[in-house]
Tab-separated table of C-alpha atoms and ligand atoms in Angstrom:
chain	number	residue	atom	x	y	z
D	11	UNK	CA	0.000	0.000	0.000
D	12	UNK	CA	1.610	3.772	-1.023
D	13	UNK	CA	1.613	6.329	1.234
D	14	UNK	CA	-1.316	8.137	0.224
D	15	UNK	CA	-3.766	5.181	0.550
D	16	UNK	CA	-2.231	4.684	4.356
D	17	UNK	CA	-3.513	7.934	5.270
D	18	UNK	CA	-6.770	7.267	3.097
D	19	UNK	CA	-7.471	3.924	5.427
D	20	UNK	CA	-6.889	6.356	8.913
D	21	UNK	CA	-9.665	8.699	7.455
D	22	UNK	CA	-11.477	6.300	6.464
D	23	UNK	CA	-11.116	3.928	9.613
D	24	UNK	CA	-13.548	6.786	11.269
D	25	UNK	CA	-16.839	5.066	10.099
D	26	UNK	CA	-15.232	1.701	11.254
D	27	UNK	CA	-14.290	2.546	14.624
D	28	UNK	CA	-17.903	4.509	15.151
D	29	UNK	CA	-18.824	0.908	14.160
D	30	UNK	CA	-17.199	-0.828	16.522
D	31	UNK	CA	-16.914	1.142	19.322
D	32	UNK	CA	-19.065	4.536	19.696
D	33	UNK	CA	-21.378	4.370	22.554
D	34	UNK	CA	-24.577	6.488	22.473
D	35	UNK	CA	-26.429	5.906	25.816
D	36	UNK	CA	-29.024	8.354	27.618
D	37	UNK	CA	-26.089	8.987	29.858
D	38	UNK	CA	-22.756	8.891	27.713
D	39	UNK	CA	-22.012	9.660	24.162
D	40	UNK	CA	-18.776	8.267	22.772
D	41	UNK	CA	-17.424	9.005	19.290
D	42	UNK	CA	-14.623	9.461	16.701
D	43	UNK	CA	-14.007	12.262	14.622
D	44	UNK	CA	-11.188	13.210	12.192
D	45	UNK	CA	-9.270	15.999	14.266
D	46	UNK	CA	-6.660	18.407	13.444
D	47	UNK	CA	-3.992	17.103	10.891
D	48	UNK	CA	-6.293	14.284	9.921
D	49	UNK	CA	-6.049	12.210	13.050
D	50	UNK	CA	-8.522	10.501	14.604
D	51	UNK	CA	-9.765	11.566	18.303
D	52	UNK	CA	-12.349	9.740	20.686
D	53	UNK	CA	-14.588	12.250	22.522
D	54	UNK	CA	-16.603	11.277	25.338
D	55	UNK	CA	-19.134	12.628	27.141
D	56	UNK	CA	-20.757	11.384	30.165
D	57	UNK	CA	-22.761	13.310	33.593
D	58	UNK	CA	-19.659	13.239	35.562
D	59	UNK	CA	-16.556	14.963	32.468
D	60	UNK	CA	-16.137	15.044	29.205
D	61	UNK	CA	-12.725	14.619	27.083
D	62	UNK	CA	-11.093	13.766	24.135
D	63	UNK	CA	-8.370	11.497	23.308
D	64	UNK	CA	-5.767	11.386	20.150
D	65	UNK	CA	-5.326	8.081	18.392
D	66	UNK	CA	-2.233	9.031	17.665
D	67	UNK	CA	0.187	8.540	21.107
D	68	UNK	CA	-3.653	7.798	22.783
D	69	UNK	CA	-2.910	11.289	23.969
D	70	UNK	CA	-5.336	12.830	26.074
D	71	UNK	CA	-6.043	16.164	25.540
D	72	UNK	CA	-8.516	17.334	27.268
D	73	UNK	CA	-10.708	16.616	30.821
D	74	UNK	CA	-13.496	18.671	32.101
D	75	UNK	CA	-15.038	17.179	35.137
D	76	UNK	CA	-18.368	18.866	35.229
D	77	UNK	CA	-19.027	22.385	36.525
D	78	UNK	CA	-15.394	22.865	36.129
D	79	UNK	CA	-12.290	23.970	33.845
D	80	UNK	CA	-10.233	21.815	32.103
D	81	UNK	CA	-7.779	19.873	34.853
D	82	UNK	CA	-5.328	19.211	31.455
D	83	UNK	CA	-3.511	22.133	29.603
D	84	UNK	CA	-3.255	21.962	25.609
D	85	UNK	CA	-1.072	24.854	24.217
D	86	UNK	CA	-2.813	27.093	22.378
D	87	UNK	CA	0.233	26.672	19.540
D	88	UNK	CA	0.139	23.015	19.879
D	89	UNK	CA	0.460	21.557	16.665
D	90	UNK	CA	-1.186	18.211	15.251
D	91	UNK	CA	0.597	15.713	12.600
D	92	UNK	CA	1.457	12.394	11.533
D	93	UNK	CA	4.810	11.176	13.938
D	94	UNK	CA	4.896	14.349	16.205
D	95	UNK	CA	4.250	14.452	19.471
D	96	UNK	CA	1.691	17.335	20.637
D	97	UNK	CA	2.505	20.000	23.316
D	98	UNK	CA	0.353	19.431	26.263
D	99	UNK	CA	-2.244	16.981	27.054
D	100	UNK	CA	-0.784	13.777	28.337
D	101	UNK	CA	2.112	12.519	26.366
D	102	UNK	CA	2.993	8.621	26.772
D	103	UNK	CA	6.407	8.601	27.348
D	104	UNK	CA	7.413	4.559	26.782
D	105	UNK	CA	9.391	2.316	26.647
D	106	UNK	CA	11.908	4.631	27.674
D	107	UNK	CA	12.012	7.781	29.160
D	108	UNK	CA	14.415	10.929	28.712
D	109	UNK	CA	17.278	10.344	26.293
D	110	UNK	CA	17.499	7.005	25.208
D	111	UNK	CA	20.310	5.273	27.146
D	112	UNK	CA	22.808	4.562	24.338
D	113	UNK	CA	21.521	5.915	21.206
D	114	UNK	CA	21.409	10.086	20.817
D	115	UNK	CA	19.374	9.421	17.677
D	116	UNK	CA	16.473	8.125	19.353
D	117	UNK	CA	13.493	9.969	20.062
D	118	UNK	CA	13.333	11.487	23.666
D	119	UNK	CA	10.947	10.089	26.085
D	120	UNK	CA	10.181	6.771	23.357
D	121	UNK	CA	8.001	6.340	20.348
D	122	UNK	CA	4.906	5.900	22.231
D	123	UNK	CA	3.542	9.619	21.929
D	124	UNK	CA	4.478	9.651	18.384
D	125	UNK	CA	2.369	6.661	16.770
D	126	UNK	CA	-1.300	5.043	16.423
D	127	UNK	CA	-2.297	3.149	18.949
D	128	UNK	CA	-5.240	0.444	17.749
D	129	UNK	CA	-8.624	0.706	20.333
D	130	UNK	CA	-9.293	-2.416	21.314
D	131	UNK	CA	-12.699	-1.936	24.009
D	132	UNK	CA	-15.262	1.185	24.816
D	133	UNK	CA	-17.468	0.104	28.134
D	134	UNK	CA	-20.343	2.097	29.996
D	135	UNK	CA	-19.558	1.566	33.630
D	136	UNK	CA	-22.095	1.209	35.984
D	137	UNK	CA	-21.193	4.405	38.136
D	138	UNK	CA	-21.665	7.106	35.127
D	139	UNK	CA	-17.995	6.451	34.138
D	140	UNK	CA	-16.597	5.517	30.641
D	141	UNK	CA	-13.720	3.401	29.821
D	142	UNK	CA	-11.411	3.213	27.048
D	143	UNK	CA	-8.706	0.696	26.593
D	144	UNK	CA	-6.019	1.106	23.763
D	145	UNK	CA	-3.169	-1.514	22.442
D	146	UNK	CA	0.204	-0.774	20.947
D	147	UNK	CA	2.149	-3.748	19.670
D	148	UNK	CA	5.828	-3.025	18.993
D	149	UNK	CA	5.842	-6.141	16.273
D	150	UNK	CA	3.346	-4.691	14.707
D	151	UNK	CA	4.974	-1.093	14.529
D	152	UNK	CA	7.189	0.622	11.025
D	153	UNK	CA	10.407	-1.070	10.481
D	154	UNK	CA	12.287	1.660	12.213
D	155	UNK	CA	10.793	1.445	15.401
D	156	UNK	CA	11.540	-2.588	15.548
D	157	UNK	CA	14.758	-1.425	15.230
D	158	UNK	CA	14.930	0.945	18.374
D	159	UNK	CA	13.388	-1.723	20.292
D	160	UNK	CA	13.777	-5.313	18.846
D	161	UNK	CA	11.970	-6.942	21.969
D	162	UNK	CA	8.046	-8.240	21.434
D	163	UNK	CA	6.441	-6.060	23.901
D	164	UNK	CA	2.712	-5.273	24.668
D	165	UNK	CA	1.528	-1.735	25.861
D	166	UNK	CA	-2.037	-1.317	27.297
D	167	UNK	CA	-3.527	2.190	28.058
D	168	UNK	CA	-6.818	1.981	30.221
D	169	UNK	CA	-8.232	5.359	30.461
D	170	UNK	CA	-11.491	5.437	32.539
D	171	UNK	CA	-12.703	8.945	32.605
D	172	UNK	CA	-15.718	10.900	35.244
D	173	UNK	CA	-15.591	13.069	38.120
D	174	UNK	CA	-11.841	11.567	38.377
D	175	UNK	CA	-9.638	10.221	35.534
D	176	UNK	CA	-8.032	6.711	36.442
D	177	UNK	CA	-5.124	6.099	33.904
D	178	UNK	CA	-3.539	2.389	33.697
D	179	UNK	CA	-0.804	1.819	31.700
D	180	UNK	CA	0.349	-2.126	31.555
D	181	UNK	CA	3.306	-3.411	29.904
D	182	UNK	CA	3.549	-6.910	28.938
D	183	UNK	CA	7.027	-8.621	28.267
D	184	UNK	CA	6.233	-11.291	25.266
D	185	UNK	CA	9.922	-11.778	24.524
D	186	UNK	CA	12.108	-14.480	26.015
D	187	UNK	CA	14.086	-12.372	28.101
D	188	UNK	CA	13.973	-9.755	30.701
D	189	UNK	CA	13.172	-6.158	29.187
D	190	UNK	CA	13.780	-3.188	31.133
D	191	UNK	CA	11.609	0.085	30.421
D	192	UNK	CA	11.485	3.658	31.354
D	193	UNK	CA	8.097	5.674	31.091
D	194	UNK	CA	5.909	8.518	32.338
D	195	UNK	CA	2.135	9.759	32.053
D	196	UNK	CA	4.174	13.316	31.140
D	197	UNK	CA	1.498	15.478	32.014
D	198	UNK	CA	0.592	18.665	31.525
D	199	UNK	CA	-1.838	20.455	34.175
D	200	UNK	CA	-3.767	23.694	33.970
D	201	UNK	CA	-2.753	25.616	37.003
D	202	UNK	CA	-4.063	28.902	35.129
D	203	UNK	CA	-1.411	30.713	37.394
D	204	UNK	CA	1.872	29.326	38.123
D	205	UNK	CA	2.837	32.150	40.784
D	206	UNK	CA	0.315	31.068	43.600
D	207	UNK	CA	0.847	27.127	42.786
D	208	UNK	CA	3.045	24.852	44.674
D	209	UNK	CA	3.200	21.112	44.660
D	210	UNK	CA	3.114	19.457	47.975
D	211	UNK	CA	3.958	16.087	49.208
D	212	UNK	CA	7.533	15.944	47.989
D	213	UNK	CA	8.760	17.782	51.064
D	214	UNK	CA	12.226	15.652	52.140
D	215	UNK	CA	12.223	13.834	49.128
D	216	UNK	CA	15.623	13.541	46.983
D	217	UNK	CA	15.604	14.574	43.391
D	218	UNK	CA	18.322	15.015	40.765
D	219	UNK	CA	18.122	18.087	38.950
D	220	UNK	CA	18.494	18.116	35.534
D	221	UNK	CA	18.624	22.408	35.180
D	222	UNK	CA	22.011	21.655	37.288
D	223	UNK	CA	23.820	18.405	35.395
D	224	UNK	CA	21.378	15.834	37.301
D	225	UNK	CA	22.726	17.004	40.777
D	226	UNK	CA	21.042	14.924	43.702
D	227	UNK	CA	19.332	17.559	46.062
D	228	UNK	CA	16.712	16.935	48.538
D	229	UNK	CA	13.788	18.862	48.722
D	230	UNK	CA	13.274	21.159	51.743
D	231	UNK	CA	8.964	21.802	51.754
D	232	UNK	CA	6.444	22.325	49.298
D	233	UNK	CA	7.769	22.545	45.462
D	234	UNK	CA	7.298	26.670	44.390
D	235	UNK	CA	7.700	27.302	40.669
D	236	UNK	CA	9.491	30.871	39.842
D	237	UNK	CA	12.517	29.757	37.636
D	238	UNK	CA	12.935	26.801	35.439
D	239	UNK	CA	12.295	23.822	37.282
D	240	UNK	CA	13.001	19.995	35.546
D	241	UNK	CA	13.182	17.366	38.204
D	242	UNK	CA	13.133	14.051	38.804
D	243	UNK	CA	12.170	13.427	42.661
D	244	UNK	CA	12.844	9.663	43.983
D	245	UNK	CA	11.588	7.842	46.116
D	246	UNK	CA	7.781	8.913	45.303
D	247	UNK	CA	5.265	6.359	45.797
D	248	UNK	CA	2.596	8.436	48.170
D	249	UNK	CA	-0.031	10.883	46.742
D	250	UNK	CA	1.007	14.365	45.331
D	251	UNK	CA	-0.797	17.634	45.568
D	252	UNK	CA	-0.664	20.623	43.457
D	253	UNK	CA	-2.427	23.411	44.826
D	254	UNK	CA	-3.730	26.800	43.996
D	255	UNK	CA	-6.709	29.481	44.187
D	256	UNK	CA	-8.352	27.721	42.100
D	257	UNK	CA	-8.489	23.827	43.307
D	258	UNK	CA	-6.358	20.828	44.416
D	259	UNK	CA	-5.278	18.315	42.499
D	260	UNK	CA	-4.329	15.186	43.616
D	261	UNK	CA	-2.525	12.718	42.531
D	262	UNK	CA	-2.532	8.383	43.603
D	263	UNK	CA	-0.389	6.146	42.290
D	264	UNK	CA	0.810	2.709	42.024
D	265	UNK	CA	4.090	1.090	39.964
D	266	UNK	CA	5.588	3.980	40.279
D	267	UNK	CA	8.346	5.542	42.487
D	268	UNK	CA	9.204	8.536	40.771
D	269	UNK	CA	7.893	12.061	39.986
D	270	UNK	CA	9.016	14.609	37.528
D	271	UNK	CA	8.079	17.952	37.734
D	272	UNK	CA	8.638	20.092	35.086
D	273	UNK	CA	7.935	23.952	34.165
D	274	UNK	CA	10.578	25.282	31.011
D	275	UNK	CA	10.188	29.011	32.807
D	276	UNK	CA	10.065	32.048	30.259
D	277	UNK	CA	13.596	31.945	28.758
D	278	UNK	CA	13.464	27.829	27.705
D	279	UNK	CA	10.220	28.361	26.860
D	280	UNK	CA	10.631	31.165	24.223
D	281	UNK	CA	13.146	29.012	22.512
D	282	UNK	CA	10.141	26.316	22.136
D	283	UNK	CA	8.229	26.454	18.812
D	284	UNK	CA	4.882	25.346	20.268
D	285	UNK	CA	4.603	26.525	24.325
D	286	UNK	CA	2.511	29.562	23.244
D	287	UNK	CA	2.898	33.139	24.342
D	288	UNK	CA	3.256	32.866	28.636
D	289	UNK	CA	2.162	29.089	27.761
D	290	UNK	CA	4.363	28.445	31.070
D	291	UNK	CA	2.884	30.404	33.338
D	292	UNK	CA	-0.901	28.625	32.839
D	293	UNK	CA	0.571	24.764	32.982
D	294	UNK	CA	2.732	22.120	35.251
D	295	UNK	CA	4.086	18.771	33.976
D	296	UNK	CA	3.759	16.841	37.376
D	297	UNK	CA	4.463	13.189	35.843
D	298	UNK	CA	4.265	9.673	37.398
D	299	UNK	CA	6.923	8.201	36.378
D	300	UNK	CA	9.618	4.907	36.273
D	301	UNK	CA	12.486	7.238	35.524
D	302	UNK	CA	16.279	7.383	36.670
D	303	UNK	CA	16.371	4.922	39.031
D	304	UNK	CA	13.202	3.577	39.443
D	305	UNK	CA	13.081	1.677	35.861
D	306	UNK	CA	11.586	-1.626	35.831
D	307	UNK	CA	12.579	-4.767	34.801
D	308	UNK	CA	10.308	-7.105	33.405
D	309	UNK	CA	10.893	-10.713	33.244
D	310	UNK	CA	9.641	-12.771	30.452
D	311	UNK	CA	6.580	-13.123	30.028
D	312	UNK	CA	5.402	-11.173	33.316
D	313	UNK	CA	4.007	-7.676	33.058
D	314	UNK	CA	4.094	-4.103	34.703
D	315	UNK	CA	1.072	-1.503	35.622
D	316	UNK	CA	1.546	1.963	36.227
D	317	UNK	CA	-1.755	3.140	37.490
D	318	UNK	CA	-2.690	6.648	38.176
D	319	UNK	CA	-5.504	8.464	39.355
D	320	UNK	CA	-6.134	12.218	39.075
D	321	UNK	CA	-8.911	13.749	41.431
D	322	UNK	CA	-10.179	17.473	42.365
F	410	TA6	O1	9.801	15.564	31.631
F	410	TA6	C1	10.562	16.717	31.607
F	410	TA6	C2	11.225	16.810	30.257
F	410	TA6	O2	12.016	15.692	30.016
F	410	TA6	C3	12.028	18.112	30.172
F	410	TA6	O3	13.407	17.907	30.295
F	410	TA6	C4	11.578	18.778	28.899
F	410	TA6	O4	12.450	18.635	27.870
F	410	TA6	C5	10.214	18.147	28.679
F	410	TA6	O5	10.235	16.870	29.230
F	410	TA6	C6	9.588	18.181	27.303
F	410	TA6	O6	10.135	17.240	26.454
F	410	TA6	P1	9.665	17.163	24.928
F	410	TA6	O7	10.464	16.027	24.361
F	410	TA6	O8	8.188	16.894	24.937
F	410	TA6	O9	9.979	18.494	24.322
């Protein structure tokens, strides 16, 4: 198949996956559209949120728990096409995260954010919530990829989305030997005013700080953002708060053990095509990670769950 009938078959893969998998219910409504650049997004509505989720990277990009603002920042300059990753929303970063460990060349923070991911399952829960599980195989993936990572891996996203948004992301080891992978949910909250947020529950934590060549520092209290902050904080596995005027965020996890937090400041950020004028004073990447040292190994044929769950 050329090219131009591959991206024929994605548009076209619309009415199939309305099909298969839109839900129209008295209380949810769940559908696929063509977005921005030609790639498909799920929306869902139901009486507790609504959002909206890329195909491509099953990047989230937006959730609005009723009565209130979106809890996810988009940039207003984000940009939408085939193979790049989108600024804001929540980026997959798998099977690796960062640089890759030996080859410059490699995409930063994986492939996962950059490719289609196939929907496998759409389900009405019981309590008003909606579910939406996606599948990445990396045998099934472009020649190139295969190449980056030659191990038969599995990569299940379970996104189950209401008044809070549960996010499950499962790796399964289908090769005959052990795998080791790096990843983050990278993402990007609306804090609508940096000044007056700080991130709590990191307090004595140690972190290595990559604004400072990865120095290990340990965090006095609360996390304040008013320069360029890019950390990765260890040692991490109990809830996180970011708080402002406006709400609290909180953030449960499980499988992980470390927590970025990122904000690029003005100066990094004006060298960034796609942040948006003052884009970084409005957002806060506070990401659950398995980064530094808290990657995982994965024997054959045993599996890994990262699960997160956002509430305000
Ligand atoms: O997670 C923090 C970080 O790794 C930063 O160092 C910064 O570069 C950011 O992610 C964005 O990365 P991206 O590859 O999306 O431009």
């Amino acid at each position: 198949m050329d090219s131009v009938s591959k991206a024929m078959t994605i548009k076209y893969d619309i009415a199939k996956l309305n099909n298969d998998f839109s839900i129209h219910s008295e209380f949810t409504r769940l559908e696929f559209i063509t977005g921005e650049g030609d790639i498909p997004v799920v929306e869902i509505k139901n009486s507790q949120a609504s959002g909206r989720i890329s195909l491509q990277g099953a990047h989230l990009l937006s959730w609005v728990p009723a009565g209130q603002e979106d809890v996810i920042w988009l940039s207003e300059d984000a940009t939408f096409s085939a193979g790049k990753s989108v600024r804001g929303g929540i980026p997959i970063c798998w099977p690796w995260f960062g640089a890759h460990e030996n080859n410059p060349a490699y995409p930063a923070h994986g492939y996962a954010r950059t490719v289609m991911w196939q929907v496998t399952e759409t389900t009405e829960i019981d309590n008003g919530q909606t579910q939406i599980c996606f599948k990445l195989e990396s045998n099934q993936l472009a020649e190139k990829y295969q190449q980056m990572w030659p191990q038969p891996t599995t990569a299940e996203y379970i996104v189950t989305l209401g008044k809070t948004l549960k996010l499950e992301l499962i790796t399964h080891n289908n090769s005959d030997q052990a795998i080791t992978i790096g990843q983050a949910l990278h993402t990007y909250f609306n804090v609508q005013d940096i000044s007056t947020t700080t991130v709590q529950g990191l307090e004595g934590k140690p972190y290595l700080d990559k604004t400072d060549g990865f120095k290990r520092k340990t965090q006095s209290r609360s996390v304040i953002i008013d320069q360029e902050v890019d950390r990765v904080y260890l040692e991490t596995a109990d809830d996180v708060t970011i708080k402002n005027k406006q709400r609290e965020i909180t953030i449960k996890k499980q499988g992980s053990e470390s927590t970025v937090v990122w904000n690029p400041w003005k100066e990094t950020a004006d060298k960034m095509a796609d942040l948006g004028p003052d884009g970084y004073m409005n957002m806060l990447c506070v990401e659950s990670a398995n980064a530094a040292d808290d990657v995982r190994l994965i024997n054959s044929g045993q599996s890994h769950k990262l699960l997160v769950i956002y509430q305000c």
